[in-house]
Amino acid sequence: MELINVLVVDDHQMIRDGIRISLSDIADIRVIGEAAHSAEALKQLREHVSVQVVVMDISLGDETGGTETTRQIKEQYPEIAVLALTMHNEEPHITSMLRAGATGYILKDTGMDELITAIRTVASGQTYFSKEVAATVMNRFMTHSSHRQPNGQIETLTPREREVLQLIAQEFTNHEIADRLFISPRTVDTHRRNLILKLNVKNTAGLVRYAIKQNLVDL
Amino acid sequence: MIQPTVSESIFESIFHSSTLGILVVDATGTIEIANSYTEQIFGYGPHELAGYPLEILIPTQLRTKHQQLRKQFQNQPKIRPMGQGRYLLGQRKDGSQFPVEVSLSYADVEGKRSAIAYVADITKQQEARDRNTLLTRIFQESLHPIYVIDAAALHFVRFNQAALNDLGYSLSELRQLHPWDIKLDMDQSAFQRTIKPILAEEVAKVTFESVFVRKDGTTFPVEVHLQSFRYDHRHVLLQTVLNISHRKEAERALIQEKETAQQYLDIANAIFVLINQDQTVALINQKGCELLDYCEEDIIGKKWFDHFFPERVREEVRSIFHRAMQGAVSEIEYAENWVLTRDKKERLIEWHNTVIQDANGQPTATLSSGVDITDKRKAEQAVTRALIEGQEEERQRVARELHDGLSQSLTAIRLHLNALETDVAQSNERNQEAFAKLKTILQITTREVKDISYNLMPSVLRDYGLVKALSFLCQTINETQQTQINLQMYGLENEPDEQLKIGLYRIAQELINNALKHAHAQRIDMQLIEHSNSIVLTVEDDGVGFTIENDSVGFIPTPSSGSQNGFGLKNIEARLKLLSGTLEIDTRPGKGTLITVEIPKI
């Protein structure tokens, strides 16, 4: 059995102690160093050339942070695996950590077994994500981005926008549309402006043309 | 001409003491002899008349005619006794005219024919006669002072009782005076200049205002009408006078009132502006000029909306004005608008508008009073900003403490528990159960602390910005709640500044919470759209909706009482005020709610 040398990077002494103690009984894992921040982590790596896995927190309480520290480690020591151990289970955190080069991502409220499995998995060159993290990442790929360029797709219109567009195409004025839909003329105007932007047309005439093309109005 | 029975001296004394004017005129019309009485009534000195043509005693305009008559008489003399005489006008040396009765006879002496004229001054008789006619009565009794002025001599010929009452002179005193003597602001030449056009018959009448002086020196303003006409062959001016003391006083009062009103308008701390139907400025007070930094002449008549409103609000305000002009009055009573000063600075004005209507109830103008609330709003914003920023800071501090302190402790506990795991596995079932329970409670507690911390200050917002934070927010809700949120965002390539970012996030969060908690919505459509000048956030749900009661003070309608209270709209309002944003609610019971928030980009 090969021994895995681990460097723990976390700005909280309590956590570093906890990790060390929970791993103390594990025969093939040895915590050979601890660091509270980025500079210390890089210093430790220079001293302990045998480190295979860095267990990395994301919030380090200093300017550099876990993501940037990970990037620097991977730049200098591409063979070292970085396992994120964090309380953040938000997609942006996960994504940016993975981009920085982390190959594992688990949460701090994870079980003992998972921590050990994760360390062993990333040490072997594979990736490891805890169940919750995997779910978050999956969701990220399942849900298409809500941030988009105007593409003129009719599907992007809300039911109300569709109604407003139909009425605009039938040459109703803001006031008439407002009366029909029980909304204020000002809101109608906002809808009109939003529609022009979303459908990537220049003006109200563009909206009418679009509505006709999409068969939203009977001619 | 000498009668043989009367001695020359007696005749002469009779001739000269006669109370009848006697003139002897030769065939060429030259006066040979005139008696004392003649000289007296015509205003000449002793023996002054002899040698003059007779026509010197006749008013200028009658002289030619008189010459013809005289020649006729010379050829065919015809005695005309007294009592059958002709009424004529005589002209005195000073040019004034008076009525005379003339009878004629003749005498042929030594082959020469002399005409003898007997002249009586009948002024008194004529006055006595005139006094009894209706017109004279009217003249005399008229309450308006009327004066008749001799056009040549320019002294008062006649005047009525009202004139005497007006001036306080006696009849004989006034007879001595000239028209300019009673006018404070006119001398003889000024008076002559004034009457020149009527004497030249260019105009029928002149009217002017003057000030009359009474005998006692007091004065009063008058309106004088002068007209010229001929009467009994006499050329006179008729002067009627209107005492305009009351009118002057009323005018003065009116001017004063106007000035006072203008003063009030000018010292008022409010702007007053009257806008005509054609959108031009009819009136603006001093304060308004100061605010816009133009002088009054540069504002009056200008198109109000085109010149003094920033382009981005111009059309909206104009369309509201149009509607007001079409009679939709209620819409414009209160408004807040930005106006544009001369140096293109914008000031925020709180307006109270009234539509001015004509007699038929048609709108013709709007009268607006406005107060510059730019500084007030800035001060309010500063207070709100301090409050909100303080709140945000406090939240961040608490979030950080929860994350760095409590969460880390909980994690440490967890890790230390891990160390016991191998031992517990070998222990009895009761210990194992207790250990498992402990781990579950710890996990729940850790999660709760984390959620609280995240809500206080979303790390995604702080670290990854608005677009990611809103996506994450909606994603979390879609994973955990029945309600589905459709989120669409357009633009926002550049992250908004800190204040706008946090503000928009909090508003979105609050609106989603409302939709979830109160509206019982199945579907929420949230859109964040960046326009060229603003960012628009719309949150639309298909929930229960509510009735809006218009709040006359705030710009956000207050939802009706009951379960909808505590809507978090107050928080949103405070944040919007800080961001100079607006909020529009469209909702009806059972028809969902659409909330539109628009924030201008700075």
Coordinates of N, CA and C in Angstrom, one line a residue, chain A residues 10-12 14-19 21-25 57-59 67 85 87-97 107-113 115 132 135-136 139-140 143 145-151 155-161 175 180-187 190-191 193-195 197-198, chain B residues 316 319 323 331 402-405 407-412 414-416 418-419 421-423 439 443 446-447 450 454 459-460 462-464 467-472 475 478-479 487-493 523 525 527 529-532 534 536 538 540-541 582-588 591-594 596 598:
Chain A
D10 N -6.2 25.5 5.2 CA -7.5 26.0 5.7 C -7.1 27.1 6.7
D11 N -7.8 28.2 6.7 CA -7.4 29.3 7.6 C -7.9 29.1 9.0
H12 N -8.6 28.0 9.3 CA -9.1 27.8 10.7 C -8.3 26.6 11.3
M14 N -8.9 25.1 14.0 CA -9.8 24.1 14.4 C -10.1 23.0 13.3
I15 N -10.3 23.5 12.1 CA -10.6 22.6 11.0 C -9.3 21.7 10.7
R16 N -8.2 22.4 10.6 CA -7.0 21.7 10.3 C -6.7 20.6 11.3
D17 N -7.0 20.9 12.6 CA -6.8 19.9 13.7 C -7.8 18.8 13.4
G18 N -9.1 19.1 13.1 CA -10.1 18.1 12.9 C -9.7 17.2 11.8
I19 N -9.2 17.7 10.7 CA -8.9 16.9 9.6 C -7.7 15.9 10.0
I21 N -6.9 14.9 12.9 CA -7.3 13.9 13.9 C -8.1 12.8 13.2
S22 N -9.1 13.3 12.3 CA -9.9 12.2 11.7 C -9.2 11.3 10.7
L23 N -8.0 11.8 10.2 CA -7.2 11.0 9.3 C -6.1 10.2 10.0
S24 N -6.0 10.5 11.3 CA -4.8 9.9 12.1 C -4.9 8.4 12.1
D25 N -6.1 7.8 12.0 CA -6.2 6.3 12.1 C -6.0 5.7 10.8
D57 N -9.3 24.6 1.2 CA -10.6 25.3 1.5 C -10.7 26.4 0.4
I58 N -11.9 26.9 0.2 CA -12.0 28.0 -0.8 C -11.8 29.3 -0.2
S59 N -12.5 29.6 0.9 CA -12.3 30.9 1.6 C -11.1 30.8 2.5
T67 N -9.2 29.4 -4.6 CA -9.3 29.2 -6.1 C -7.9 29.6 -6.7
L85 N -12.2 21.2 -0.2 CA -13.0 20.8 0.9 C -13.6 22.1 1.4
M87 N -17.4 24.6 2.4 CA -18.9 24.6 2.7 C -19.7 25.1 1.6
H88 N -19.1 25.6 0.5 CA -19.8 26.1 -0.7 C -20.3 25.0 -1.6
N89 N -21.6 24.9 -1.7 CA -22.1 24.0 -2.7 C -22.8 24.8 -3.8
E90 N -22.2 25.9 -4.3 CA -22.9 26.7 -5.3 C -22.1 26.5 -6.6
E91 N -22.9 26.3 -7.6 CA -22.3 26.0 -8.9 C -21.1 26.9 -9.3
P92 N -21.3 28.3 -9.1 CA -20.1 29.1 -9.6 C -18.8 28.8 -8.8
H93 N -18.9 28.5 -7.5 CA -17.7 28.1 -6.8 C -17.1 26.9 -7.3
I94 N -18.0 25.9 -7.6 CA -17.5 24.6 -8.0 C -16.8 24.8 -9.4
T95 N -17.5 25.5 -10.3 CA -17.0 25.7 -11.6 C -15.6 26.3 -11.6
S96 N -15.5 27.4 -10.8 CA -14.3 28.1 -10.8 C -13.1 27.3 -10.2
M97 N -13.5 26.5 -9.2 CA -12.5 25.7 -8.6 C -12.0 24.6 -9.6
L107 N -17.8 18.5 0.3 CA -18.3 19.5 1.3 C -17.8 19.1 2.7
K108 N -17.7 20.2 3.5 CA -17.2 20.0 4.8 C -18.1 19.1 5.7
D109 N -19.4 19.1 5.4 CA -20.2 18.3 6.3 C -20.3 16.9 5.8
T110 N -19.4 16.5 5.0 CA -19.3 15.2 4.4 C -18.9 14.1 5.5
G111 N -19.1 12.9 5.2 CA -18.8 11.8 6.2 C -17.3 11.5 6.1
M112 N -16.9 10.8 7.1 CA -15.5 10.3 7.2 C -15.1 9.5 6.0
D113 N -15.9 8.6 5.6 CA -15.6 7.6 4.5 C -15.4 8.4 3.2
L115 N -14.4 11.5 2.8 CA -13.2 12.3 2.8 C -12.0 11.3 2.4
E132 N -23.8 15.7 -3.5 CA -24.5 17.0 -3.7 C -23.8 17.8 -4.7
A135 N -24.6 16.7 -8.1 CA -25.9 17.1 -8.5 C -26.0 18.5 -9.0
T136 N -25.3 19.4 -8.2 CA -25.2 20.8 -8.6 C -24.6 21.0 -10.0
N139 N -27.0 19.8 -12.7 CA -28.0 20.8 -12.9 C -27.5 21.9 -13.8
R140 N -26.3 22.3 -13.6 CA -25.7 23.4 -14.3 C -25.7 23.0 -15.8
T143 N -29.8 22.6 -17.0 CA -30.5 23.9 -17.2 C -29.7 24.7 -18.1
S145 N -28.5 28.1 -19.8 CA -28.2 29.4 -19.2 C -29.4 30.3 -19.4
S146 N -29.7 31.0 -18.3 CA -30.8 32.0 -18.3 C -30.3 33.3 -18.9
H147 N -29.0 33.4 -19.1 CA -28.4 34.6 -19.5 C -28.2 34.5 -21.0
R148 N -28.9 35.3 -21.8 CA -28.7 35.1 -23.2 C -28.6 36.3 -24.1
Q149 N -28.2 36.0 -25.3 CA -28.3 37.1 -26.3 C -29.7 37.1 -26.9
P150 N -30.2 38.2 -27.3 CA -31.5 38.3 -27.9 C -31.4 37.4 -29.1
N151 N -32.3 36.4 -29.3 CA -32.2 35.5 -30.4 C -33.5 35.4 -31.2
E155 N -40.1 31.3 -28.0 CA -40.2 30.7 -26.7 C -39.7 31.6 -25.6
T156 N -38.9 32.6 -25.9 CA -38.4 33.4 -24.8 C -39.5 34.4 -24.3
L157 N -40.6 34.5 -25.0 CA -41.6 35.4 -24.6 C -42.5 34.8 -23.5
T158 N -42.8 35.7 -22.5 CA -43.7 35.2 -21.4 C -45.1 35.3 -22.0
P159 N -46.0 34.6 -21.3 CA -47.4 34.6 -21.8 C -47.9 36.1 -22.0
R160 N -47.6 36.9 -21.1 CA -48.1 38.3 -21.1 C -47.4 39.1 -22.3
E161 N -46.1 38.8 -22.5 CA -45.5 39.5 -23.6 C -46.1 39.1 -25.0
H175 N -52.6 52.7 -24.6 CA -53.8 52.9 -23.7 C -54.8 51.8 -23.9
R180 N -57.3 46.7 -22.1 CA -57.7 45.3 -22.4 C -57.0 44.3 -21.4
L181 N -55.8 44.6 -21.0 CA -55.0 43.6 -20.2 C -55.1 44.0 -18.7
F182 N -55.8 45.1 -18.4 CA -55.8 45.6 -17.0 C -54.5 45.9 -16.5
I183 N -53.6 46.5 -17.3 CA -52.3 46.9 -16.7 C -52.2 48.4 -17.1
S184 N -51.2 49.0 -16.5 CA -51.0 50.4 -16.8 C -50.4 50.7 -18.1
P185 N -50.7 51.8 -18.7 CA -50.0 52.2 -20.0 C -48.5 52.2 -19.9
R186 N -48.0 52.5 -18.7 CA -46.6 52.6 -18.5 C -46.0 51.2 -18.6
T187 N -46.7 50.2 -18.1 CA -46.3 48.8 -18.2 C -46.3 48.3 -19.6
T190 N -43.3 49.5 -21.1 CA -42.1 48.7 -20.7 C -42.0 47.4 -21.5
H191 N -43.2 46.7 -21.6 CA -43.3 45.5 -22.4 C -42.8 45.7 -23.8
R193 N -40.8 48.0 -25.0 CA -39.4 48.2 -25.0 C -38.6 46.9 -24.8
N194 N -39.1 46.1 -23.9 CA -38.5 44.8 -23.6 C -38.6 43.9 -24.9
L195 N -39.8 43.9 -25.5 CA -40.0 43.1 -26.7 C -39.0 43.5 -27.8
L197 N -36.2 44.8 -27.5 CA -34.8 44.3 -27.2 C -34.7 42.8 -27.3
K198 N -35.7 42.1 -26.8 CA -35.6 40.6 -26.8 C -35.7 40.0 -28.2
Chain B
E316 N -43.0 61.3 -22.5 CA -43.9 60.8 -21.5 C -44.7 62.0 -20.9
S319 N -47.1 63.5 -23.3 CA -48.3 62.7 -23.5 C -49.3 62.9 -22.4
R323 N -53.1 64.4 -22.6 CA -54.3 63.8 -22.0 C -55.0 64.7 -21.1
E331 N -55.2 62.5 -13.9 CA -53.9 61.9 -14.0 C -52.7 62.8 -13.6
L402 N -20.8 34.0 11.1 CA -21.5 32.7 11.1 C -20.6 31.8 10.3
H403 N -20.1 32.2 9.2 CA -19.3 31.4 8.3 C -17.9 31.1 8.9
D404 N -17.3 32.1 9.4 CA -15.9 31.9 9.9 C -15.9 31.3 11.3
G405 N -16.9 31.6 12.1 CA -16.9 31.2 13.5 C -17.7 29.9 13.6
S407 N -19.8 28.1 11.7 CA -19.7 27.1 10.7 C -18.4 26.3 10.9
Q408 N -17.4 27.0 11.1 CA -16.1 26.3 11.2 C -16.0 25.4 12.5
S409 N -16.6 26.0 13.5 CA -16.7 25.2 14.8 C -17.5 23.9 14.5
L410 N -18.6 24.1 13.8 CA -19.5 22.9 13.6 C -18.7 21.9 12.7
T411 N -18.0 22.4 11.7 CA -17.2 21.5 10.9 C -16.1 20.8 11.7
A412 N -15.5 21.6 12.6 CA -14.4 21.0 13.4 C -15.0 19.9 14.3
R414 N -17.5 18.1 13.6 CA -17.8 17.0 12.7 C -16.5 16.2 12.4
L415 N -15.4 16.9 12.1 CA -14.2 16.2 11.8 C -13.7 15.5 13.1
H416 N -13.8 16.1 14.2 CA -13.4 15.4 15.4 C -14.2 14.1 15.7
N418 N -15.5 12.4 13.4 CA -15.0 11.4 12.4 C -13.9 10.5 13.0
A419 N -13.1 11.2 13.8 CA -12.0 10.5 14.4 C -12.5 9.4 15.3
E421 N -15.1 7.6 14.8 CA -15.9 6.6 14.0 C -15.5 5.2 14.1
T422 N -14.2 4.9 14.0 CA -13.7 3.6 14.1 C -14.0 2.9 15.5
D423 N -13.8 3.7 16.5 CA -14.1 3.2 17.9 C -15.5 2.9 18.0
K439 N -24.5 12.9 14.5 CA -24.0 13.3 13.2 C -25.2 13.9 12.4
Q443 N -25.3 17.7 11.0 CA -25.4 18.0 9.6 C -26.5 19.1 9.4
T446 N -25.5 22.5 10.6 CA -24.5 23.1 9.7 C -25.2 23.7 8.5
R447 N -26.1 22.9 8.0 CA -26.9 23.4 6.8 C -27.6 24.7 7.1
K450 N -25.5 27.6 7.4 CA -25.0 27.9 6.1 C -26.0 28.7 5.3
Y454 N -25.8 32.4 4.0 CA -25.9 32.7 2.6 C -27.0 33.8 2.3
S459 N -22.7 34.5 -1.1 CA -21.3 34.5 -1.5 C -21.2 34.5 -3.1
V460 N -22.2 33.9 -3.7 CA -22.1 33.9 -5.2 C -22.2 35.3 -5.7
R462 N -21.4 38.1 -4.2 CA -20.1 38.8 -3.8 C -19.0 38.3 -4.8
D463 N -18.9 37.0 -5.0 CA -17.8 36.5 -5.7 C -18.0 36.4 -7.2
Y464 N -19.2 36.2 -7.7 CA -19.4 35.9 -9.1 C -20.4 36.9 -9.8
V467 N -25.6 38.2 -12.3 CA -26.2 37.2 -13.2 C -26.1 35.8 -12.6
K468 N -24.9 35.4 -12.1 CA -24.7 34.1 -11.5 C -25.6 34.0 -10.2
A469 N -25.6 35.0 -9.4 CA -26.4 35.0 -8.2 C -27.9 34.8 -8.4
L470 N -28.4 35.5 -9.4 CA -29.8 35.3 -9.7 C -30.1 34.0 -10.3
S471 N -29.2 33.5 -11.2 CA -29.4 32.1 -11.7 C -29.4 31.1 -10.6
F472 N -28.5 31.3 -9.7 CA -28.4 30.3 -8.6 C -29.6 30.4 -7.7
Q475 N -32.4 28.7 -9.5 CA -32.1 27.3 -9.6 C -32.4 26.6 -8.3
N478 N -36.1 26.3 -7.9 CA -36.6 25.3 -8.8 C -36.4 23.9 -8.2
E479 N -35.3 23.7 -7.5 CA -34.9 22.4 -7.0 C -35.7 22.1 -5.7
L487 N -36.3 32.3 -15.6 CA -35.4 33.5 -15.5 C -34.8 33.8 -16.8
Q488 N -35.0 35.0 -17.3 CA -34.3 35.4 -18.5 C -33.5 36.7 -18.2
M489 N -32.3 36.8 -18.7 CA -31.5 38.0 -18.5 C -30.9 38.4 -19.8
Y490 N -31.0 39.7 -20.1 CA -30.4 40.2 -21.4 C -29.5 41.3 -21.1
G491 N -28.4 41.4 -21.8 CA -27.4 42.4 -21.6 C -26.6 42.1 -20.4
L492 N -26.3 43.1 -19.6 CA -25.5 43.0 -18.3 C -24.1 42.3 -18.5
E493 N -23.5 42.7 -19.7 CA -22.1 42.2 -19.9 C -21.2 42.8 -18.8
R523 N -46.1 29.5 -11.3 CA -45.1 29.9 -12.2 C -44.7 31.3 -12.0
D525 N -42.3 34.3 -13.9 CA -41.4 34.7 -14.9 C -40.6 35.9 -14.5
Q527 N -37.6 38.5 -15.4 CA -36.7 39.0 -16.5 C -35.9 40.2 -16.0
I529 N -33.6 42.9 -17.8 CA -33.3 43.3 -19.1 C -32.5 44.7 -19.1
E530 N -31.4 44.7 -19.7 CA -30.6 45.9 -19.7 C -30.9 46.7 -21.0
H531 N -31.5 47.9 -20.8 CA -31.7 48.8 -22.0 C -30.6 49.8 -22.0
S532 N -30.7 50.7 -23.0 CA -29.5 51.6 -23.2 C -29.4 52.6 -22.0
S534 N -31.4 52.2 -19.0 CA -32.0 51.7 -17.7 C -31.9 50.1 -17.7
V536 N -34.4 47.0 -16.5 CA -35.7 46.7 -16.1 C -35.8 45.3 -15.5
T538 N -38.6 42.6 -14.3 CA -40.0 42.3 -14.2 C -40.2 40.9 -13.5
E540 N -43.3 38.4 -12.8 CA -44.7 38.1 -13.0 C -45.1 36.8 -12.5
D541 N -46.2 36.7 -11.8 CA -46.6 35.4 -11.3 C -48.1 35.1 -11.7
T582 N -38.1 53.2 -10.3 CA -39.6 53.3 -10.1 C -40.1 51.9 -10.1
L583 N -41.3 51.8 -9.5 CA -41.9 50.4 -9.4 C -43.4 50.6 -9.9
E584 N -43.8 49.6 -10.6 CA -45.2 49.6 -11.1 C -45.8 48.3 -10.8
I585 N -47.0 48.3 -10.2 CA -47.6 47.0 -9.9 C -48.9 46.9 -10.7
D586 N -49.0 45.8 -11.4 CA -50.3 45.5 -12.2 C -50.8 44.2 -11.6
T587 N -52.0 44.3 -11.0 CA -52.5 43.1 -10.4 C -54.0 43.3 -10.3
R588 N -54.7 42.1 -10.3 CA -56.1 42.1 -9.9 C -56.3 40.8 -9.2
K591 N -55.8 37.3 -10.9 CA -55.2 37.5 -12.2 C -53.7 37.6 -12.1
G592 N -53.1 37.2 -11.1 CA -51.7 37.2 -11.0 C -51.2 38.7 -10.7
T593 N -49.9 38.8 -10.6 CA -49.3 40.0 -10.3 C -48.1 40.2 -11.2
L594 N -48.0 41.5 -11.7 CA -46.8 41.8 -12.5 C -46.2 43.0 -11.9
T596 N -43.0 45.6 -12.2 CA -42.0 46.1 -13.0 C -41.2 47.1 -12.3
E598 N -37.9 49.6 -12.7 CA -36.9 50.2 -13.7 C -36.0 51.1 -13.0

